[in-house]
């Protein structure tokens, strides 16, 4: 009997954080489709006096279930914190806005005063932002301090909607004498690009209260970076700025360096993989030397920084007593440059604060000409990229309308899960690939895969390629065409991306196919004919660099047990590789 009581108490404590009024179902992996499936949760919400926080991360919640939970929240006036990341896995995009609207309306009706809103890892796109637009503009968000929307696929359109909502909230809250004072903003991996970043910069500038800004991997070039730099100047309390894996070039880096000169509270700067180049690094070094008195971390890795600029950065941290780490890995220092930087840090008794330089790219060749050429290309491509993204978002809207029409036609995707399963989302397909799942992604499957896969990461791109190719069927034209079209969409985007390294993709591919060994002990996939059929198609495409054909041919010609089961496919691939190489 005592054991049962202890077990019940443990279960209760696991669900509720009594001290801070938190009710948690985090990471339970529940599939909550309807009101009946959340009856227990609803009762616990209703019975929880003084509820301040609700954790639903790591579950998948449908519209009807969300509406039932929302109804229970309507009386919770003490509610403050929404931890709702990763709660729509496997749901249709069209389901998410009404679900979010229900929750938002309930919080507004309750008179809640939110401090935390976390909706990260919900791939809801621009429509999902519309689902929280009303909430963000309401008095429930006048007190908001943390807004976390990491990896939501907002796109430019979603970024603009979000920015407009924050601006409206600030204006309305200011008229009531309690201006919105957001402290933490997180929106990495959202395809915001220049226009989205510029729109958000206006909101940041207006609020002036930010302490942490995390916007890595958003495809932002120097115009967007410059706009953000201008906004950061008006946020004197800024402590952490993470813009990793965006493309500053020296123009954006110089603008950001000028902005940071005005700030005294910055502790962490992450501009890794941002292509700040030598001129940008020197400007940042000047700012570090003259200001940033409490700087703890500076990441300028993988930025095409040369020896002279790296030495300027190293010398700039001389008087930074609180410095914990300087990262200059992956730049263009050369052996002599790496030694010079290490010696400089050692002379200041800061050698242990310098990160590894093991991935240094070596001294550059014709550096100045390359920089000018790349910047010209970036300027010419920005307008094209914006137009393409607008077209993609219009296509996404069309997709959502099609899905809604299907639902209205009487097809109940949730009521009979065993006989009529809901079409899988792209993450479900990539986790457990099947021909049926690929076909059910519809005509826009290529675009969906582009949005899901981080094409700046060569290994992740190679993994995605092999997963798609694994469902290839030579005898089924529909599946075959779907596979090849999806692969073309993915790899065309990857190989045309300025930061994508084709040779790394080929290396990762050879490792995953078991043709070369990896120092990282990556486990190879089980090779099937579809992998080689798809690869044969890829090497014939214009986007595939012809200099990589010879590498593939060399490895495919070797005797290897992993390819023995793919007889005809292997022979066809070898013949195609020889033909393509002879034509180039």
Coordinates of C-alpha atoms in Angstrom, one line a residue:
X1 CA 0.0 0.0 0.0
X2 CA 2.8 2.4 0.9
X3 CA 4.5 1.6 -2.3
X4 CA 1.4 2.6 -4.3
X5 CA 1.2 5.9 -2.5
X6 CA 4.9 6.6 -3.2
X7 CA 4.4 5.7 -6.9
X8 CA 1.3 8.0 -7.1
X9 CA 3.3 10.8 -5.4
X10 CA 6.2 10.4 -7.8
X11 CA 3.9 10.4 -10.8
X12 CA 2.2 13.6 -9.5
X13 CA 5.5 15.3 -8.9
X14 CA 6.7 14.3 -12.4
X15 CA 3.7 16.1 -13.9
X16 CA 3.6 19.1 -11.7
X17 CA 6.1 21.6 -10.6
X18 CA 4.4 22.7 -7.4
X19 CA 6.9 25.4 -6.5
X20 CA 6.4 27.4 -9.7
X21 CA 2.9 26.4 -10.6
X22 CA 4.0 24.3 -13.6
X23 CA 2.1 21.4 -15.1
X24 CA 4.2 19.2 -17.4
X25 CA 3.6 16.5 -20.0
X26 CA 7.0 17.1 -21.6
X27 CA 8.4 14.4 -23.8
X28 CA 5.7 11.9 -23.2
X29 CA 5.2 11.2 -26.9
X30 CA 1.4 11.2 -26.6
X31 CA -0.8 11.3 -29.7
X32 CA -3.6 13.6 -28.6
X33 CA -6.3 13.7 -31.4
X34 CA -9.6 14.5 -29.7
X35 CA -11.2 15.7 -26.5
X36 CA -11.4 12.2 -25.0
X37 CA -7.6 11.7 -25.4
X38 CA -6.9 14.8 -23.3
X39 CA -9.7 14.3 -20.7
X40 CA -7.1 13.6 -18.0
X41 CA -5.0 16.6 -19.0
X42 CA -8.0 18.9 -19.0
X43 CA -9.1 17.8 -15.5
X44 CA -5.6 18.4 -14.1
X45 CA -5.6 21.8 -15.6
X46 CA -9.0 22.6 -14.2
X47 CA -8.0 21.3 -10.7
X48 CA -4.6 23.2 -10.7
X49 CA -5.2 26.4 -8.7
X50 CA -2.7 29.1 -9.6
X51 CA -1.5 27.4 -12.8
X52 CA 1.4 29.5 -14.3
X53 CA 3.0 27.2 -16.9
X54 CA 2.0 24.3 -19.2
X55 CA 4.5 22.0 -20.9
X56 CA 3.3 20.1 -23.9
X57 CA 6.7 19.6 -25.7
X58 CA 7.3 16.3 -27.3
X59 CA 3.6 15.4 -27.9
X60 CA 1.5 15.7 -31.0
X61 CA -1.7 17.6 -30.4
X62 CA -4.6 17.8 -32.9
X63 CA -7.2 20.6 -33.3
X64 CA -10.0 19.0 -31.3
X65 CA -7.6 18.1 -28.4
X66 CA -6.1 21.6 -28.5
X67 CA -9.6 23.2 -28.3
X68 CA -10.4 21.1 -25.2
X69 CA -7.1 22.1 -23.5
X70 CA -7.8 25.8 -24.5
X71 CA -11.3 25.6 -22.8
X72 CA -9.6 24.5 -19.6
X73 CA -7.2 27.4 -19.8
X74 CA -9.9 30.1 -20.1
X75 CA -10.1 30.5 -16.3
X76 CA -6.4 30.5 -15.6
X77 CA -5.7 34.2 -15.0
X78 CA -2.3 33.5 -13.3
X79 CA -1.0 31.8 -16.4
X80 CA 2.5 33.1 -17.6
X81 CA 4.6 30.5 -19.5
X82 CA 3.8 28.5 -22.6
X83 CA 6.2 25.7 -23.3
X84 CA 4.7 24.4 -26.6
X85 CA 7.7 23.4 -28.8
X86 CA 7.5 20.3 -30.9
X87 CA 3.8 19.7 -30.3
X88 CA 2.5 19.3 -33.9
X89 CA 4.7 16.5 -35.3
X90 CA 2.9 14.7 -38.0
X91 CA 0.0 17.2 -38.2
X92 CA -1.2 18.9 -41.4
X93 CA 0.0 22.5 -41.8
X94 CA -3.7 23.5 -42.1
X95 CA -4.4 22.1 -38.6
X96 CA -1.8 24.3 -36.8
X97 CA -3.3 27.8 -37.2
X98 CA -6.7 26.9 -35.7
X99 CA -5.0 25.0 -32.9
X100 CA -2.8 28.0 -32.1
X101 CA -5.8 30.4 -32.4
X102 CA -7.8 28.4 -29.9
X103 CA -5.0 28.5 -27.3
X104 CA -4.3 32.1 -27.9
X105 CA -8.0 33.1 -27.6
X106 CA -8.2 31.1 -24.3
X107 CA -5.2 33.0 -22.8
X108 CA -6.7 36.3 -23.8
X109 CA -10.1 35.4 -22.3
X110 CA -8.4 34.3 -19.1
X111 CA -6.6 37.7 -18.8
X112 CA -3.2 35.9 -18.7
X113 CA 0.0 37.9 -18.6
X114 CA 2.6 35.9 -20.6
X115 CA 6.3 36.1 -19.9
X116 CA 7.4 33.1 -22.0
X117 CA 6.1 31.8 -25.4
X118 CA 8.0 28.9 -26.8
X119 CA 6.8 27.4 -30.1
X120 CA 10.1 26.2 -31.4
X121 CA 10.5 23.1 -33.7
X122 CA 6.9 23.4 -35.0
X123 CA 7.3 23.5 -38.8
X124 CA 4.2 25.7 -39.2
X125 CA 5.5 28.2 -41.8
X126 CA 4.0 31.6 -42.4
X127 CA 0.5 30.3 -41.7
X128 CA 1.6 29.3 -38.2
X129 CA 2.7 32.8 -37.5
X130 CA -0.8 34.0 -38.5
X131 CA -2.1 31.5 -35.8
X132 CA -0.4 33.6 -33.0
X133 CA -0.8 37.0 -34.6
X134 CA -3.9 37.9 -32.6
X135 CA -2.3 36.7 -29.4
X136 CA 0.9 38.7 -30.0
X137 CA -1.0 41.9 -30.5
X138 CA -3.1 41.4 -27.4
X139 CA -2.6 42.6 -23.8
X140 CA -1.7 39.0 -22.9
X141 CA 1.7 39.7 -24.5
X142 CA 2.3 43.2 -23.1
X143 CA 4.5 41.4 -20.4
X144 CA 6.2 39.0 -22.8
X145 CA 10.0 38.6 -22.0
X146 CA 11.0 35.5 -24.0
X147 CA 9.8 34.6 -27.5
X148 CA 11.2 31.4 -28.9
X149 CA 10.4 30.4 -32.5
X150 CA 13.4 28.3 -33.5
X151 CA 13.2 26.1 -36.5
X152 CA 9.6 27.0 -37.5
X153 CA 10.1 27.6 -41.2
X154 CA 8.5 31.1 -41.0
X155 CA 10.1 32.3 -44.2
X156 CA 10.1 36.0 -45.3
X157 CA 6.3 36.2 -45.1
X158 CA 6.2 34.8 -41.5
X159 CA 9.0 37.1 -40.5
X160 CA 7.1 40.2 -41.7
X161 CA 3.9 39.1 -39.9
X162 CA 5.8 38.5 -36.7
X163 CA 7.5 41.9 -36.9
X164 CA 4.3 43.7 -37.5
X165 CA 2.7 41.9 -34.6
X166 CA 5.5 42.9 -32.2
X167 CA 5.4 46.5 -33.4
X168 CA 1.7 46.6 -32.8
X169 CA 2.0 45.1 -29.4
X170 CA 4.7 47.6 -28.4
X171 CA 2.5 50.5 -29.6
X172 CA -0.6 49.3 -27.8
X173 CA 1.3 48.5 -24.6
X174 CA 3.1 51.8 -24.7
X175 CA -0.2 53.7 -24.7
X176 CA -1.1 51.9 -21.5
X177 CA 2.2 52.8 -19.9
X178 CA 3.6 49.3 -19.9
X179 CA 5.6 49.0 -23.2
X180 CA 6.6 45.6 -24.4
X181 CA 10.1 44.8 -23.2
X182 CA 11.1 41.6 -24.8
X183 CA 14.4 40.3 -23.5
X184 CA 15.1 37.0 -25.4
X185 CA 14.3 36.5 -29.1
X186 CA 15.1 33.1 -30.7
X187 CA 14.4 32.4 -34.4
X188 CA 17.1 30.2 -35.9
X189 CA 16.6 28.2 -39.1
X190 CA 13.6 30.1 -40.3
X191 CA 14.6 31.2 -43.9
X192 CA 14.0 34.9 -42.9
X193 CA 16.5 36.2 -45.4
X194 CA 17.1 39.9 -45.9
X195 CA 13.5 41.1 -46.0
X196 CA 12.4 39.1 -42.9
X197 CA 15.4 40.2 -40.9
X198 CA 15.0 43.8 -42.0
X199 CA 11.3 43.8 -40.8
X200 CA 12.3 42.3 -37.5
X201 CA 15.1 44.8 -37.1
X202 CA 12.4 47.6 -37.1
X203 CA 10.6 45.8 -34.2
X204 CA 13.9 45.3 -32.3
X205 CA 14.8 49.0 -32.7
X206 CA 11.4 50.1 -31.4
X207 CA 11.5 47.8 -28.3
X208 CA 15.1 48.5 -27.4
X209 CA 15.0 46.0 -24.6
X210 CA 16.7 42.9 -26.0
X211 CA 19.3 41.0 -24.1
X212 CA 19.7 37.9 -26.2
X213 CA 19.2 37.6 -30.0
X214 CA 19.6 34.2 -31.7
X215 CA 19.0 34.1 -35.4
X216 CA 21.5 31.6 -36.9
X217 CA 21.1 29.9 -40.3
X218 CA 18.5 32.3 -41.8
X219 CA 20.1 33.1 -45.2
X220 CA 20.7 36.7 -44.2
X221 CA 23.1 38.6 -46.4
X222 CA 24.8 42.0 -45.8
X223 CA 21.6 44.2 -46.3
X224 CA 19.8 42.2 -43.6
X225 CA 22.8 42.1 -41.4
X226 CA 23.2 45.9 -41.7
X227 CA 19.6 46.4 -40.7
X228 CA 20.1 44.2 -37.7
X229 CA 23.3 46.0 -36.8
X230 CA 21.4 49.3 -36.8
X231 CA 18.7 47.8 -34.5
X232 CA 21.3 46.4 -32.0
X233 CA 22.6 49.9 -31.4
X234 CA 19.3 50.7 -29.8
X235 CA 19.4 47.7 -27.4
X236 CA 22.0 48.8 -24.8
X237 CA 21.3 45.7 -22.6
X238 CA 22.3 43.2 -25.3
X239 CA 24.4 40.4 -23.8
X240 CA 24.3 37.6 -26.4
X241 CA 24.2 38.0 -30.2
X242 CA 24.2 34.8 -32.3
X243 CA 24.0 35.2 -36.0
X244 CA 26.0 32.0 -36.9
X245 CA 25.9 30.7 -40.5
X246 CA 24.6 33.9 -42.2
X247 CA 26.5 35.6 -45.0
X248 CA 27.9 38.9 -43.6
X249 CA 30.7 39.5 -46.1
X250 CA 33.0 42.4 -45.1
X251 CA 30.2 44.9 -45.7
X252 CA 27.9 43.4 -43.1
X253 CA 30.7 42.7 -40.7
X254 CA 31.9 46.3 -40.8
X255 CA 28.4 47.6 -40.2
X256 CA 27.9 45.2 -37.3
X257 CA 31.3 46.2 -35.8
X258 CA 30.3 49.8 -35.8
X259 CA 27.1 49.0 -34.0
X260 CA 28.7 46.9 -31.4
X261 CA 31.0 49.8 -30.5
X262 CA 28.1 51.5 -28.8
X263 CA 27.3 48.6 -26.5
X264 CA 28.9 47.8 -23.1
X265 CA 27.0 44.7 -21.9
X266 CA 27.8 42.2 -24.7
X267 CA 29.3 39.0 -23.4
X268 CA 28.9 36.5 -26.3
X269 CA 29.3 37.1 -30.0
X270 CA 28.8 34.2 -32.4
X271 CA 29.6 35.2 -36.0
X272 CA 31.0 31.8 -36.9
X273 CA 30.5 30.6 -40.5
X274 CA 29.5 34.2 -41.5
X275 CA 32.1 35.0 -44.1
X276 CA 33.2 38.1 -42.3
X277 CA 36.5 38.0 -44.3
X278 CA 39.7 40.0 -43.5
X279 CA 38.2 43.5 -43.6
X280 CA 35.3 42.5 -41.4
X281 CA 37.5 40.8 -38.9
X282 CA 39.7 43.8 -38.6
X283 CA 36.7 46.0 -38.0
X284 CA 35.5 43.7 -35.3
X285 CA 39.0 43.6 -33.8
X286 CA 38.9 47.3 -33.5
X287 CA 35.6 47.2 -31.8
X288 CA 36.8 44.6 -29.4
X289 CA 39.9 46.5 -28.6
X290 CA 38.1 49.8 -28.0
X291 CA 34.9 48.5 -26.3
X292 CA 33.0 45.4 -25.2
X293 CA 34.6 45.4 -21.7
X294 CA 32.9 42.2 -20.4
X295 CA 33.3 40.0 -23.5
X296 CA 33.4 36.3 -22.7
X297 CA 33.2 34.5 -26.0
X298 CA 34.0 35.6 -29.6
X299 CA 33.4 33.1 -32.5
X300 CA 34.8 34.2 -35.9
X301 CA 35.4 30.7 -37.2
X302 CA 35.1 29.7 -40.9
X303 CA 35.0 33.3 -42.1
X304 CA 37.8 33.4 -44.7
X305 CA 39.9 35.4 -42.3
X306 CA 43.6 35.8 -43.2
X307 CA 46.7 35.8 -41.0
X308 CA 46.9 39.5 -40.6
X309 CA 43.3 39.9 -39.6
X310 CA 43.4 37.0 -37.3
X311 CA 46.4 38.5 -35.5
X312 CA 44.5 41.8 -35.1
X313 CA 41.6 39.9 -33.5
X314 CA 44.0 38.0 -31.2
X315 CA 45.7 41.2 -30.1
X316 CA 42.4 42.9 -29.6
X317 CA 41.4 40.5 -26.7
X318 CA 44.5 41.4 -24.7
X319 CA 42.7 43.5 -22.2
X320 CA 39.6 41.3 -21.9
X321 CA 39.9 39.9 -18.4
X322 CA 36.6 38.0 -18.6
X323 CA 37.3 36.3 -21.9
X324 CA 36.7 32.5 -21.8
X325 CA 37.0 31.5 -25.5
X326 CA 38.2 32.8 -28.9
X327 CA 37.4 30.7 -31.9
X328 CA 39.3 31.3 -35.1
X329 CA 39.1 27.8 -36.5
X330 CA 38.5 27.1 -40.2
X331 CA 39.9 30.3 -41.5
X332 CA 42.8 31.0 -44.0
X333 CA 45.8 31.4 -41.8
X334 CA 48.2 28.8 -43.1
X335 CA 50.7 26.9 -40.9
X336 CA 52.8 30.1 -40.2
X337 CA 49.6 32.1 -39.5
X338 CA 48.3 29.5 -37.0
X339 CA 51.6 29.5 -35.2
X340 CA 51.7 33.3 -35.1
X341 CA 48.2 33.5 -33.6
X342 CA 49.1 30.8 -31.0
X343 CA 52.2 32.7 -30.1
X344 CA 50.3 35.9 -29.8
X345 CA 47.8 34.4 -27.4
X346 CA 50.6 32.7 -25.4
X347 CA 52.4 36.0 -25.1
X348 CA 49.3 37.4 -23.4
X349 CA 49.0 34.4 -21.2
X350 CA 45.7 33.5 -23.0
X351 CA 46.8 30.4 -24.9
X352 CA 44.3 28.2 -23.2
X353 CA 41.4 30.5 -24.3
X354 CA 42.2 29.9 -28.0
X355 CA 40.1 27.2 -29.6
X356 CA 41.4 24.6 -32.0
X357 CA 42.9 25.6 -35.3
X358 CA 42.8 22.1 -36.7
X359 CA 40.4 22.9 -39.6
X360 CA 42.4 25.8 -40.9
X361 CA 41.9 26.2 -44.7
X362 CA 45.5 27.3 -45.5
X363 CA 46.7 30.5 -47.0
X364 CA 44.3 31.9 -49.7
X365 CA 45.1 32.4 -53.3
X366 CA 44.1 35.6 -55.2
X367 CA 42.1 36.5 -52.2
X368 CA 41.1 40.1 -53.1
X369 CA 39.8 39.2 -56.6
X370 CA 37.8 36.3 -55.2
X371 CA 36.2 38.5 -52.6
X372 CA 35.1 41.1 -55.2
X373 CA 33.7 38.5 -57.5
X374 CA 31.7 36.8 -54.8
X375 CA 30.3 40.0 -53.5
X376 CA 29.2 41.0 -57.0
X377 CA 27.5 37.6 -57.4
X378 CA 25.7 38.0 -54.0
X379 CA 24.3 41.4 -54.9
X380 CA 23.0 40.1 -58.3
X381 CA 21.5 37.0 -56.7
X382 CA 19.7 38.6 -53.8
X383 CA 16.8 40.0 -55.9
X384 CA 16.4 36.7 -57.7
X385 CA 16.4 34.7 -54.4
X386 CA 13.7 37.0 -53.0
X387 CA 11.5 36.5 -56.0
X388 CA 11.9 32.8 -55.9
X389 CA 11.0 32.7 -52.2
X390 CA 7.9 34.7 -52.8
X391 CA 6.9 32.2 -55.5
X392 CA 7.6 29.3 -53.1
X393 CA 5.4 30.9 -50.4
X394 CA 2.6 31.4 -52.9
X395 CA 2.9 27.7 -53.8
X396 CA 2.8 26.8 -50.1
X397 CA -0.5 28.7 -49.7
X398 CA -1.9 26.8 -52.7
X399 CA -0.9 23.6 -51.0
X400 CA -2.7 24.6 -47.8
X401 CA -5.8 25.5 -49.7
X402 CA -5.8 22.1 -51.5
X403 CA -5.5 20.3 -48.1
X404 CA -8.4 22.3 -46.7
X405 CA -10.5 21.4 -49.7
X406 CA -9.7 17.8 -49.2
X407 CA -10.8 18.0 -45.6
X408 CA -14.0 19.8 -46.5
X409 CA -14.9 17.1 -49.1
X410 CA -15.7 14.7 -46.3
X411 CA -12.4 12.8 -46.1
X412 CA -11.8 12.3 -42.3
X413 CA -8.1 11.8 -41.9
X414 CA -8.1 11.3 -38.2
X415 CA -11.3 9.3 -37.4
X416 CA -10.1 6.1 -39.2
X417 CA -6.4 6.0 -38.7
X418 CA -6.0 2.4 -39.5
X419 CA -7.8 2.5 -42.9
X420 CA -7.2 6.1 -44.0
X421 CA -4.0 7.4 -42.4
X422 CA -3.3 11.2 -42.5
X423 CA -0.7 12.0 -45.2
X424 CA 2.7 12.1 -43.6
X425 CA 4.8 15.2 -43.3
X426 CA 8.2 15.4 -44.8
X427 CA 10.0 14.8 -41.5
X428 CA 8.0 11.6 -41.1
X429 CA 9.1 10.5 -44.6
X430 CA 12.8 11.3 -44.0
X431 CA 12.7 9.4 -40.7
X432 CA 11.0 6.3 -42.1
X433 CA 11.1 6.5 -46.0
X434 CA 8.6 4.6 -48.1
X435 CA 7.3 5.1 -51.7
X436 CA 3.8 5.7 -50.4
X437 CA 4.8 8.4 -48.0
X438 CA 6.8 10.2 -50.8
X439 CA 3.9 10.1 -53.2
X440 CA 1.5 11.4 -50.5
X441 CA 3.7 14.5 -50.0
X442 CA 2.2 15.7 -53.3
X443 CA 3.4 17.7 -56.2
X444 CA 5.3 20.1 -53.9
X445 CA 7.4 17.4 -52.3
X446 CA 10.6 18.8 -53.7
X447 CA 9.9 22.2 -52.1
X448 CA 9.0 20.5 -48.8
X449 CA 12.3 18.6 -48.7
X450 CA 14.2 21.7 -49.6
X451 CA 12.7 23.4 -46.5
X452 CA 13.3 20.5 -44.2
X453 CA 16.9 19.7 -45.1
X454 CA 19.8 21.9 -44.0
X455 CA 21.6 22.1 -47.4
X456 CA 24.5 24.0 -45.9
X457 CA 25.5 20.8 -44.1
X458 CA 27.0 18.4 -46.7
X459 CA 26.6 15.3 -44.5
X460 CA 22.9 16.0 -43.8
X461 CA 22.3 16.6 -47.5
X462 CA 24.0 13.3 -48.4
X463 CA 21.9 11.5 -45.8
X464 CA 18.7 13.0 -47.1
X465 CA 19.7 12.0 -50.7
X466 CA 20.2 8.4 -49.7
X467 CA 16.9 8.2 -47.8
X468 CA 15.0 9.6 -50.8
X469 CA 16.8 7.3 -53.2
X470 CA 16.2 4.3 -51.1
X471 CA 12.5 4.1 -52.2
X472 CA 13.4 4.3 -55.9
X473 CA 11.5 1.7 -58.0
X474 CA 12.6 1.1 -61.6
X475 CA 9.4 -0.6 -62.5
X476 CA 7.1 2.1 -61.0
X477 CA 7.2 5.3 -63.1
X478 CA 5.3 7.3 -60.5
X479 CA 7.7 6.5 -57.7
X480 CA 10.7 6.7 -59.9
X481 CA 9.8 10.2 -61.2
X482 CA 8.9 11.4 -57.7
X483 CA 12.3 10.2 -56.3
X484 CA 14.3 11.9 -59.1
X485 CA 12.3 15.1 -59.1
X486 CA 12.7 15.4 -55.3
X487 CA 16.4 14.7 -55.5
X488 CA 16.8 17.3 -58.2
X489 CA 15.1 19.9 -56.1
X490 CA 17.3 19.1 -53.1
X491 CA 20.6 18.9 -54.8
X492 CA 20.0 21.8 -57.2
X493 CA 19.5 24.0 -54.2
X494 CA 22.5 22.5 -52.4
X495 CA 25.0 22.8 -55.2
X496 CA 23.8 26.4 -56.1
X497 CA 24.2 27.5 -52.5
X498 CA 27.4 29.7 -52.1
X499 CA 28.3 28.0 -48.8
X500 CA 27.8 24.4 -50.0
X501 CA 31.0 22.4 -50.5
X502 CA 30.4 19.8 -53.2
X503 CA 33.5 17.8 -52.4
X504 CA 32.4 17.4 -48.8
X505 CA 29.0 16.1 -50.1
X506 CA 30.8 13.4 -52.3
X507 CA 33.0 12.5 -49.4
X508 CA 30.0 12.1 -47.0
X509 CA 28.2 10.0 -49.7
X510 CA 31.2 7.7 -50.1
X511 CA 31.4 7.2 -46.3
X512 CA 27.6 6.5 -46.0
X513 CA 27.8 4.0 -48.9
X514 CA 30.7 2.2 -47.1
X515 CA 33.2 2.9 -49.8
X516 CA 35.6 4.8 -47.5
X517 CA 36.2 4.7 -43.8
X518 CA 35.3 7.7 -41.6
X519 CA 37.4 9.0 -38.7
X520 CA 34.1 9.8 -37.0
X521 CA 32.9 6.2 -37.2
X522 CA 29.8 7.0 -39.2
X523 CA 27.7 3.9 -39.7
X524 CA 27.2 3.1 -43.5
X525 CA 23.7 2.6 -44.8
X526 CA 22.5 -0.7 -46.3
X527 CA 23.2 0.0 -50.0
X528 CA 20.3 -0.8 -52.4
X529 CA 20.0 -0.5 -56.2
X530 CA 17.9 2.7 -55.8
X531 CA 20.9 4.5 -54.4
X532 CA 23.0 3.8 -57.5
X533 CA 20.1 4.4 -60.0
X534 CA 19.5 7.9 -58.4
X535 CA 23.2 8.7 -58.4
X536 CA 23.5 7.8 -62.1
X537 CA 20.7 10.3 -62.7
X538 CA 22.4 13.0 -60.6
X539 CA 25.9 12.9 -62.2
X540 CA 24.2 13.6 -65.6
X541 CA 22.6 16.8 -64.3
X542 CA 24.0 20.3 -64.9
X543 CA 24.1 21.1 -61.2
X544 CA 26.5 18.3 -60.4
X545 CA 30.1 19.5 -60.5
X546 CA 32.0 17.5 -63.2
X547 CA 35.2 17.6 -61.2
X548 CA 33.6 15.2 -58.7
X549 CA 32.7 12.6 -61.4
X550 CA 36.3 11.3 -61.5
X551 CA 36.3 10.8 -57.8
X552 CA 33.1 8.8 -57.9
X553 CA 34.3 6.8 -60.9
X554 CA 37.5 5.8 -59.0
X555 CA 35.6 4.5 -56.0
X556 CA 32.9 2.8 -58.0
X557 CA 35.5 0.9 -60.1
X558 CA 36.9 -0.7 -57.0
X559 CA 35.9 -4.2 -55.9
X560 CA 33.6 -3.7 -52.9
X561 CA 31.2 -6.1 -51.2
X562 CA 28.7 -3.4 -50.4
X563 CA 27.9 -2.9 -54.1
X564 CA 27.9 -6.6 -55.2
X565 CA 24.1 -6.9 -54.6
X566 CA 23.4 -4.0 -57.0
X567 CA 24.9 -5.7 -60.1
X568 CA 23.1 -3.9 -63.1
X569 CA 22.7 -0.6 -61.2
X570 CA 26.4 -0.6 -60.5
X571 CA 27.4 -1.4 -64.0
X572 CA 25.1 1.3 -65.4
X573 CA 26.5 3.9 -63.0
X574 CA 30.1 3.1 -64.0
X575 CA 29.2 3.4 -67.7
X576 CA 27.5 6.7 -67.1
X577 CA 30.4 8.1 -65.0
X578 CA 32.9 7.1 -67.8
X579 CA 30.7 8.8 -70.5
X580 CA 30.2 12.0 -68.5
X581 CA 33.9 12.3 -67.7
X582 CA 34.9 11.8 -71.4
X583 CA 32.4 14.5 -72.4
X584 CA 33.6 17.1 -69.9

